[in-house]
Amino acid sequence: MRIRTRFAPSPTGYMHIGNLRTALYAYLLAKHAGGDFVLRIEDTDQERYVEGAVDLIYKTLAETGLVHDEGPDVGGPYGPYIQSERRDIYREYAEKLVEMGGAYYCFCDKERLDALREQQVKNNVPPKYDGHCARLSKEEIEEKLASGVPYVIRQKIPRRGTTTFHDEVFGKITVENATLDDNVLLKSDGLPTYNFANVIDDHLMGITHIIRGSEYLSSTPKYNLLYEAFGWEIPTYIHCSPVMKDAHKKLSKREGDASYEDFIAKGYLKDAIVNYVALLGWSPGGEQELFTLDEMVKQFDVSGISKSPAIFDVKKLDWMNGEYIRKLSPEAFHEMALPYYQIKNPDIDLTKVSALLHTRTEKLSDIPEQIDFLDALPAYEPALYCHKKMKTNEENSLESLTAILPVLEELDDWSAAGIHDALFALIERLGVKNGIILWPLRVALSGKAFTPGGGIEIAELLGKEESIRRVKAGIALLSQ
């Protein structure tokens, strides 16, 4: 059997992290087995449709390397791959299901349904349809249809017995049929509900393995009853536990939690995002944490998917992104970093800035704050010169800057090596620890406790004139 998986997003906005994980797992499963990865757009919920969202789906899949074998933009033998273009197919199968006894016409209007729900809530009964129209005679149904009474088509759920299915992650699951609702399959506007369309499409498109969120576990018995009513083979199910913000709250697209686009905008690399998302609920075993997409394809196995929810740990993503940044060539990092440089001083060598930042950057959006001092020395307090580990205080920092100033003024070789040699000669002459000289210099040049390089590298970037000006400003501050 050739494995065929599908990613079937709704075009309702940016690609949420949970959706990206579903797409990734479906891709990895198919490609690991040499099968097909299908893209289907499920746009039957027209009220939530967002203009341009389909293009964003294409763009995200292309950027992340999740290339689909079939889909609306590339075609394939089972199209159309957009649900709103398959309306006639759903009506055909819904009416066929009515003929087979697995569904029925429901003519109940909104007023009756609202009153039914209100009464059930009042009686502390779980709201569900009461099966009223399932009991209509053939004559009553034909009369209403002939009169043009609006209707939907509902699934006819057995009132007794149980429905059991197997999930590759959660194992055997059994539900009482009495707890299931006669859901709407075809709406009055002729469009299908998700509950119906996904079953029809998965069967007609030959989907063998379905990967989706565990929130669909409770609906799966209803899907299986549809498969059974049509006499179709039931696919293999793989339900994944949610991605959580914390121990109590899951990431939510509707609550504005981060999408793939958000993370890209925050300066994360696409390969790091994909790598991190893959490990949200899947473990390949072993100690390796950094994987290329090809490596993931080779190692992916459904047995590694966990039942437990995955906690989205931003710090772990930051670490992983930093690892990916460090793997870039100096030239590639420089090109990626350039848009984040807001340096107005034309004399500063940006390639040297990149060289300093390359191993000290976790995400690209951190860059502006790391180097904002290069254009202008920020206001800072004298207390910044006090560093317990370096054994510096305001008094000895003033002494150090006073000693540094003539060394810099007399220096001809204004390179990192030249500055280094001059300062370390001063350190040796004074018989002090390195930090006694280097920490005050760093503070005087940057006005910050944390910088991408030390005083020597910063001095080279700033140039002789600006470095001397800032050292003098530090002396003046400490002399007050």
XYZ file of N, CA, C and O in Angstrom, residues 124-278:
620
model
N -30.311 20.477 32.402
C -28.953 19.952 32.611
C -28.647 18.725 31.764
O -27.998 17.780 32.199
N -29.148 18.755 30.523
C -28.905 17.670 29.570
C -27.939 18.184 28.505
O -28.105 19.307 28.025
N -26.915 17.406 28.135
C -25.989 17.856 27.090
C -26.746 18.184 25.802
O -27.514 17.347 25.297
N -26.592 19.393 25.274
C -27.326 19.788 24.064
C -26.976 18.911 22.871
O -25.805 18.697 22.566
N -27.998 18.381 22.207
C -27.836 17.617 20.975
C -29.187 17.541 20.283
O -30.231 17.745 20.907
N -29.161 17.260 19.002
C -30.398 17.181 18.243
C -31.206 15.971 18.717
O -30.647 14.908 19.008
N -32.530 16.146 18.766
C -33.398 15.087 19.331
C -33.902 14.072 18.319
O -34.714 13.201 18.645
N -33.438 14.175 17.068
C -33.832 13.186 16.075
C -35.247 13.340 15.550
O -35.800 12.414 14.936
N -35.849 14.508 15.750
C -37.253 14.723 15.353
C -37.499 14.374 13.886
O -38.429 13.621 13.561
N -36.675 14.903 12.989
C -36.922 14.699 11.557
C -36.556 13.293 11.081
O -36.960 12.878 9.990
N -35.804 12.566 11.886
C -35.484 11.178 11.526
C -36.739 10.311 11.594
O -36.776 9.207 11.027
N -37.758 10.810 12.288
C -39.003 10.046 12.460
C -40.093 10.450 11.476
O -41.221 9.941 11.538
N -39.802 11.378 10.576
C -40.801 11.783 9.577
C -41.062 10.641 8.594
O -40.161 9.877 8.242
N -42.311 10.552 8.141
C -42.644 9.519 7.154
C -42.113 9.920 5.776
O -41.762 11.095 5.542
N -42.068 8.970 4.882
C -41.589 9.227 3.533
C -42.453 10.284 2.852
O -41.944 11.170 2.149
N -43.769 10.221 3.122
C -44.709 11.163 2.516
C -44.468 12.590 3.034
O -44.497 13.555 2.263
N -44.229 12.696 4.347
C -43.976 14.015 4.942
C -42.699 14.632 4.362
O -42.643 15.832 4.079
N -41.687 13.810 4.200
C -40.419 14.302 3.648
C -40.609 14.787 2.221
O -40.170 15.878 1.845
N -41.295 13.977 1.391
C -41.503 14.346 -0.015
C -42.327 15.618 -0.141
O -42.077 16.458 -1.009
N -43.316 15.763 0.759
C -44.163 16.955 0.734
C -43.348 18.217 1.055
O -43.459 19.241 0.384
N -42.479 18.132 2.060
C -41.663 19.285 2.442
C -40.652 19.628 1.356
O -40.402 20.796 1.060
N -40.089 18.586 0.755
C -39.134 18.837 -0.320
C -39.821 19.506 -1.511
O -39.295 20.452 -2.100
N -41.020 19.008 -1.844
C -41.767 19.566 -2.969
C -42.194 21.006 -2.695
O -42.291 21.820 -3.620
N -42.431 21.322 -1.411
C -42.860 22.672 -1.030
C -41.693 23.650 -0.907
O -41.896 24.843 -0.643
N -40.482 23.137 -1.055
C -39.316 24.005 -0.981
C -38.940 24.420 0.428
O -38.295 25.465 0.622
N -39.320 23.611 1.430
C -38.934 23.919 2.807
C -37.423 23.740 2.946
O -36.886 22.700 2.552
N -36.739 24.752 3.469
C -35.273 24.641 3.622
C -34.906 23.439 4.511
O -35.624 23.126 5.461
N -33.788 22.811 4.181
C -33.391 21.635 4.960
C -31.877 21.511 5.035
O -31.139 22.133 4.270
N -31.451 20.722 5.981
C -30.063 20.262 6.045
C -30.113 18.748 5.998
O -31.179 18.158 6.133
N -28.958 18.140 5.796
C -28.892 16.674 5.868
C -28.058 16.318 7.095
O -26.948 16.814 7.271
N -28.636 15.482 7.960
C -27.969 15.081 9.198
C -27.539 13.618 9.143
O -28.195 12.783 8.507
N -26.476 13.319 9.843
C -26.014 11.943 9.974
C -26.956 11.179 10.910
O -27.391 11.707 11.936
N -27.277 9.973 10.552
C -28.154 9.138 11.391
C -27.278 8.221 12.251
O -26.720 7.236 11.779
N -27.138 8.600 13.520
C -26.286 7.843 14.441
C -27.101 6.726 15.091
O -28.232 6.962 15.542
N -26.574 5.506 15.164
C -27.289 4.438 15.878
C -27.529 4.851 17.338
O -26.651 5.446 17.966
N -28.700 4.565 17.842
C -29.034 4.965 19.217
C -28.419 4.025 20.252
O -28.289 4.375 21.426
N -28.081 2.835 19.831
C -27.536 1.851 20.773
C -26.153 1.386 20.331
O -25.716 1.646 19.239
N -25.530 0.643 21.241
C -24.232 0.056 20.929
C -23.079 1.027 21.096
O -23.225 2.138 21.613
N -21.930 0.599 20.630
C -20.711 1.404 20.761
C -19.971 1.444 19.429
O -20.213 0.616 18.544
N -19.090 2.414 19.319
C -18.199 2.498 18.157
C -16.763 2.520 18.681
O -16.439 3.301 19.578
N -15.948 1.647 18.129
C -14.558 1.522 18.581
C -13.610 1.796 17.423
O -13.880 1.411 16.288
N -12.526 2.478 17.716
C -11.507 2.678 16.693
C -10.134 2.629 17.348
O -9.997 2.754 18.570
N -9.117 2.453 16.519
C -7.737 2.404 17.013
C -6.989 3.634 16.538
O -7.058 4.005 15.362
N -6.283 4.260 17.460
C -5.419 5.382 17.123
C -3.972 4.970 17.393
O -3.679 4.330 18.406
N -3.065 5.351 16.492
C -1.664 4.944 16.616
C -0.990 5.524 17.856
O 0.002 4.975 18.333
N -1.510 6.630 18.373
C -0.920 7.260 19.556
C -1.683 6.881 20.813
O -1.098 6.503 21.836
N -3.013 6.939 20.778
C -3.830 6.757 21.972
C -4.401 5.347 22.126
O -5.049 5.056 23.131
N -4.171 4.491 21.143
C -4.620 3.108 21.262
C -6.106 2.927 20.971
O -6.698 3.681 20.182
N -6.707 1.943 21.635
C -8.112 1.603 21.395
C -9.040 2.552 22.149
O -8.880 2.784 23.344
N -9.994 3.116 21.429
C -10.949 4.051 22.030
C -12.363 3.608 21.677
O -12.668 3.342 20.503
N -13.215 3.530 22.681
C -14.609 3.104 22.489
C -15.550 4.174 23.027
O -15.320 4.727 24.098
N -16.602 4.467 22.237
C -17.597 5.444 22.694
C -19.002 4.860 22.574
O -19.284 4.071 21.673
N -19.845 5.275 23.507
C -21.255 4.899 23.447
C -21.925 5.719 22.352
O -21.842 6.945 22.336
N -22.628 5.038 21.439
C -23.289 5.751 20.348
C -24.331 6.744 20.867
O -24.575 7.781 20.233
N -24.924 6.448 22.004
C -25.960 7.308 22.569
C -25.427 8.701 22.914
O -26.199 9.658 23.042
N -24.092 8.822 23.065
C -23.514 10.126 23.416
C -23.238 10.985 22.181
O -22.914 12.163 22.308
N -23.366 10.381 20.994
C -23.042 11.100 19.762
C -24.254 11.851 19.222
O -25.393 11.402 19.359
N -23.988 12.974 18.596
C -25.055 13.819 18.059
C -25.263 13.542 16.575
O -24.327 13.172 15.864
N -26.497 13.713 16.113
C -26.801 13.621 14.681
C -26.350 14.919 14.008
O -27.154 15.801 13.687
N -25.065 15.037 13.789
C -24.530 16.287 13.249
C -25.004 16.579 11.833
O -25.317 15.666 11.062
N -25.002 17.849 11.499
C -25.311 18.273 10.134
C -24.154 17.876 9.226
O -22.980 18.093 9.551
N -24.469 17.279 8.094
C -23.465 16.900 7.102
C -23.449 17.898 5.948
O -22.391 18.281 5.475
N -24.648 18.289 5.519
C -24.779 19.241 4.422
C -25.658 20.392 4.907
O -26.782 20.174 5.358
N -25.127 21.615 4.815
C -25.866 22.779 5.310
C -26.918 23.222 4.291
O -26.928 22.769 3.141
N -27.789 24.119 4.728
C -28.892 24.564 3.867
C -28.397 25.311 2.637
O -29.101 25.389 1.627
N -27.157 25.846 2.692
C -26.613 26.538 1.519
C -25.911 25.596 0.553
O -25.337 26.020 -0.450
N -25.981 24.287 0.863
C -25.382 23.298 -0.023
C -23.936 22.991 0.260
O -23.356 22.081 -0.340
N -23.324 23.739 1.176
C -21.927 23.467 1.536
C -21.874 22.416 2.641
O -22.743 22.386 3.523
N -20.850 21.570 2.626
C -20.754 20.534 3.659
C -20.156 21.096 4.938
O -19.499 22.132 4.929
N -20.371 20.406 6.023
C -19.649 20.707 7.252
C -18.305 19.978 7.195
O -18.119 19.048 6.399
N -17.383 20.384 8.061
C -16.079 19.718 8.118
C -16.264 18.228 8.370
O -15.581 17.388 7.781
N -17.223 17.889 9.272
C -17.425 16.488 9.659
C -17.716 15.583 8.464
O -17.370 14.403 8.485
N -18.342 16.136 7.452
C -18.698 15.336 6.287
C -17.642 15.442 5.191
O -17.177 14.434 4.658
N -17.250 16.676 4.882
C -16.345 16.901 3.747
C -15.015 16.179 3.916
O -14.473 15.615 2.966
N -14.483 16.185 5.157
C -13.159 15.563 5.322
C -13.208 14.062 5.089
O -12.258 13.477 4.581
N -14.338 13.423 5.429
C -14.465 11.973 5.207
C -14.569 11.679 3.712
O -13.881 10.788 3.185
N -15.428 12.439 3.026
C -15.605 12.226 1.590
C -14.276 12.455 0.849
O -13.851 11.638 0.035
N -13.642 13.559 1.170
C -12.404 13.891 0.475
C -11.280 12.908 0.780
O -10.525 12.512 -0.114
N -11.145 12.526 2.046
C -10.072 11.591 2.399
C -10.251 10.266 1.670
O -9.272 9.673 1.207
N -11.500 9.829 1.541
C -11.727 8.573 0.818
C -11.454 8.741 -0.667
O -10.702 7.944 -1.265
N -12.041 9.759 -1.280
C -11.914 9.923 -2.725
C -10.477 10.247 -3.139
O -10.077 9.938 -4.269
N -9.720 10.856 -2.242
C -8.329 11.190 -2.562
C -7.358 10.094 -2.139
O -6.141 10.260 -2.244
N -7.892 8.988 -1.646
C -7.044 7.838 -1.323
C -6.126 8.052 -0.141
O -5.047 7.449 -0.067
N -6.529 8.904 0.810
C -5.696 9.170 1.978
C -5.671 7.939 2.882
O -6.716 7.448 3.305
N -4.470 7.482 3.197
C -4.340 6.253 3.992
C -4.070 6.527 5.467
O -4.436 5.727 6.326
N -3.411 7.653 5.753
C -3.041 7.987 7.124
C -3.441 9.437 7.415
O -3.087 10.352 6.660
N -4.174 9.624 8.499
C -4.663 10.958 8.858
C -3.995 11.412 10.146
O -4.133 10.780 11.194
N -3.252 12.510 10.037
C -2.614 13.121 11.209
C -3.352 14.405 11.531
O -3.516 15.269 10.655
N -3.826 14.526 12.760
C -4.537 15.734 13.180
C -4.476 15.862 14.690
O -3.977 14.980 15.388
N -5.001 16.973 15.214
C -4.971 17.234 16.637
C -5.888 16.319 17.426
O -6.912 15.837 16.922
N -5.522 16.087 18.686
C -6.309 15.180 19.535
C -7.695 15.723 19.841
O -8.545 14.992 20.347
N -7.958 17.003 19.534
C -9.308 17.535 19.744
C -10.330 16.847 18.838
O -11.534 16.936 19.075
N -9.836 16.151 17.809
C -10.744 15.434 16.909
C -10.991 13.985 17.328
O -11.734 13.261 16.659
N -10.393 13.560 18.416
C -10.623 12.182 18.886
C -12.096 11.920 19.139
O -12.624 10.861 18.793
N -12.782 12.891 19.768
C -14.200 12.680 20.129
C -15.097 12.625 18.898
O -16.196 12.075 18.955
N -14.651 13.207 17.785
C -15.457 13.195 16.555
C -15.176 11.978 15.681
O -15.982 11.652 14.805
N -14.065 11.323 15.913
C -13.656 10.220 15.044
C -14.682 9.092 14.959
O -14.890 8.537 13.870
N -15.381 8.713 16.062
C -16.416 7.674 15.920
C -17.477 8.036 14.888
O -17.949 7.168 14.142
N -17.833 9.318 14.821
C -18.835 9.739 13.834
C -18.286 9.588 12.416
O -19.015 9.196 11.496
N -16.990 9.889 12.254
C -16.383 9.719 10.939
C -16.373 8.244 10.554
O -16.660 7.879 9.409
N -16.052 7.398 11.516
C -16.004 5.959 11.230
C -17.374 5.407 10.854
O -17.486 4.516 10.007
N -18.420 5.920 11.500
C -19.778 5.484 11.145
C -20.112 5.870 9.713
O -20.835 5.145 9.017
N -19.582 6.989 9.246
C -19.775 7.377 7.842
C -19.026 6.421 6.918
O -19.566 5.961 5.905
N -17.758 6.139 7.264
C -16.987 5.180 6.454
C -17.737 3.848 6.369
O -17.854 3.250 5.289
N -18.222 3.387 7.498
C -18.920 2.097 7.536
C -20.217 2.138 6.736
O -20.570 1.171 6.052
N -20.949 3.256 6.825
C -22.211 3.371 6.089
C -21.978 3.284 4.586
O -22.786 2.703 3.848
N -20.878 3.853 4.118
C -20.558 3.798 2.692
C -19.850 2.499 2.310
O -19.686 2.208 1.121
N -19.407 1.741 3.315
C -18.680 0.513 3.026
C -17.238 0.768 2.627
O -16.650 -0.021 1.874
N -16.665 1.844 3.143
C -15.309 2.226 2.790
C -14.306 1.779 3.840
O -14.643 1.629 5.019
N -13.060 1.604 3.400
C -11.989 1.248 4.331
C -11.633 2.450 5.206
O -11.518 3.579 4.725
N -11.472 2.196 6.510
C -11.155 3.262 7.459
C -9.643 3.508 7.447
O -8.855 2.557 7.530
N -9.219 4.772 7.354
C -7.780 5.067 7.320
C -7.120 4.878 8.685
O -7.791 4.674 9.700
N -5.811 4.946 8.701
C -5.041 4.890 9.952
C -5.047 6.276 10.593
O -4.781 7.274 9.926
N -5.362 6.306 11.901
C -5.445 7.588 12.606
C -4.216 7.829 13.468
O -3.738 6.933 14.174
N -3.735 9.058 13.435
C -2.634 9.493 14.300
C -3.043 10.846 14.885
O -2.989 11.862 14.187
N -3.495 10.848 16.128
C -3.920 12.090 16.770
C -2.800 12.611 17.677
O -2.230 11.855 18.465
N -2.505 13.899 17.554
C -1.408 14.514 18.306
C -1.954 15.421 19.404
O -2.871 16.217 19.160
N -1.363 15.311 20.571
C -1.770 16.151 21.690
C -1.437 17.611 21.386
O -0.549 17.904 20.587
N -2.129 18.540 22.045
C -1.954 19.959 21.712
C -0.594 20.516 22.116
O 0.108 19.953 22.955
N -0.249 21.631 21.502
C 0.918 22.410 21.904
C 0.419 23.436 22.917
O -0.514 24.185 22.638
N 1.053 23.467 24.088
C 0.567 24.290 25.189
C 1.458 25.513 25.427
O 2.668 25.462 25.250
N 0.804 26.614 25.845
C 1.551 27.784 26.315
C 2.239 27.461 27.631
O 3.373 27.843 27.884
N 1.463 26.783 28.482
C 1.959 26.377 29.796
C 1.204 25.122 30.190
O 0.540 24.512 29.348
N 1.266 24.744 31.456
C 0.648 23.495 31.889
C -0.874 23.520 31.788
O -1.522 22.469 31.808
N -1.463 24.713 31.655
C -2.929 24.805 31.695
C -3.577 25.362 30.439
O -4.760 25.155 30.217
N -2.818 26.051 29.606
C -3.435 26.743 28.473
C -2.718 26.397 27.178
O -1.499 26.469 27.094
N -3.497 25.991 26.157
C -2.858 25.629 24.898
C -2.708 26.844 23.991
O -3.426 27.839 24.123
N -1.753 26.742 23.073
C -1.577 27.794 22.082
C -2.858 27.901 21.272
O -3.451 26.890 20.895
N -3.283 29.121 21.003
C -4.544 29.312 20.301
C -4.392 30.332 19.194
O -3.964 31.459 19.427
N -4.755 29.919 17.981
C -4.718 30.826 16.839
C -5.684 31.984 17.066
O -5.383 33.137 16.766
N -6.833 31.685 17.646
C -7.853 32.723 17.839
C -7.448 33.732 18.898
O -7.944 34.847 18.930
N -6.550 33.327 19.799
C -6.090 34.249 20.841
C -4.815 34.975 20.428
O -4.175 35.647 21.230
N -4.443 34.818 19.151
C -3.303 35.567 18.636
C -1.948 35.010 19.004
O -0.945 35.723 18.946
N -1.903 33.730 19.392
C -0.604 33.153 19.714
C 0.229 33.022 18.438
O -0.293 32.976 17.333
N 1.499 32.936 18.635
C 2.456 33.087 17.542
C 2.215 32.135 16.371
O 1.973 30.948 16.545
N 2.310 32.706 15.190
C 2.241 31.937 13.955
C 3.651 31.812 13.387
O 4.601 32.433 13.881
N 3.780 31.038 12.349
C 5.067 30.905 11.667
C 5.568 32.272 11.223
O 6.747 32.615 11.415
N 4.686 33.086 10.644
C 5.070 34.420 10.178
C 5.555 35.297 11.325
O 6.496 36.084 11.170
N 4.907 35.173 12.496
C 5.330 35.956 13.663
C 6.773 35.623 14.039
O 7.568 36.514 14.349
N 7.091 34.342 14.056
C 8.436 33.927 14.443
C 9.486 34.380 13.425
O 10.593 34.765 13.792
N 9.133 34.340 12.149
C 10.042 34.846 11.122
C 10.278 36.333 11.349
O 11.418 36.825 11.287
N 9.203 37.078 11.636
C 9.319 38.522 11.873
C 10.154 38.825 13.114
O 10.787 39.887 13.199
N 10.181 37.893 14.066
C 10.959 38.099 15.289
C 12.427 37.707 15.111
O 13.210 37.779 16.059
N 12.774 37.288 13.913
C 14.178 37.005 13.644
C 14.605 35.571 13.840
O 15.799 35.290 13.969
N 13.636 34.648 13.832
C 13.988 33.228 13.896
C 14.201 32.702 12.483
O 13.535 33.143 11.539
N 15.108 31.748 12.338
C 15.375 31.146 11.034
C 14.375 30.037 10.761
O 14.003 29.280 11.661
N 13.961 29.910 9.504
C 12.936 28.925 9.160
C 13.365 27.504 9.519
O 12.550 26.700 9.993
N 14.636 27.172 9.308
C 15.095 25.815 9.611
C 15.045 25.522 11.113
O 14.746 24.405 11.520
N 15.332 26.547 11.918
C 15.260 26.374 13.368
C 13.820 26.195 13.811
O 13.514 25.381 14.694
N 12.902 26.955 13.206
C 11.477 26.830 13.553
C 10.983 25.427 13.238
O 10.341 24.769 14.057
N 11.287 24.950 12.038
C 10.839 23.613 11.629
C 11.431 22.548 12.549
O 10.725 21.632 12.996
N 12.706 22.656 12.849
C 13.381 21.705 13.741
C 12.702 21.692 15.109
O 12.388 20.624 15.660
N 12.451 22.882 15.668
C 11.848 22.967 16.994
C 10.417 22.423 16.995
O 10.029 21.666 17.892
N 9.650 22.790 15.976
C 8.254 22.333 15.887
C 8.194 20.806 15.780
O 7.319 20.166 16.363
N 9.140 20.207 15.060
C 9.160 18.742 14.926
C 9.270 18.057 16.282
O 8.703 16.980 16.497
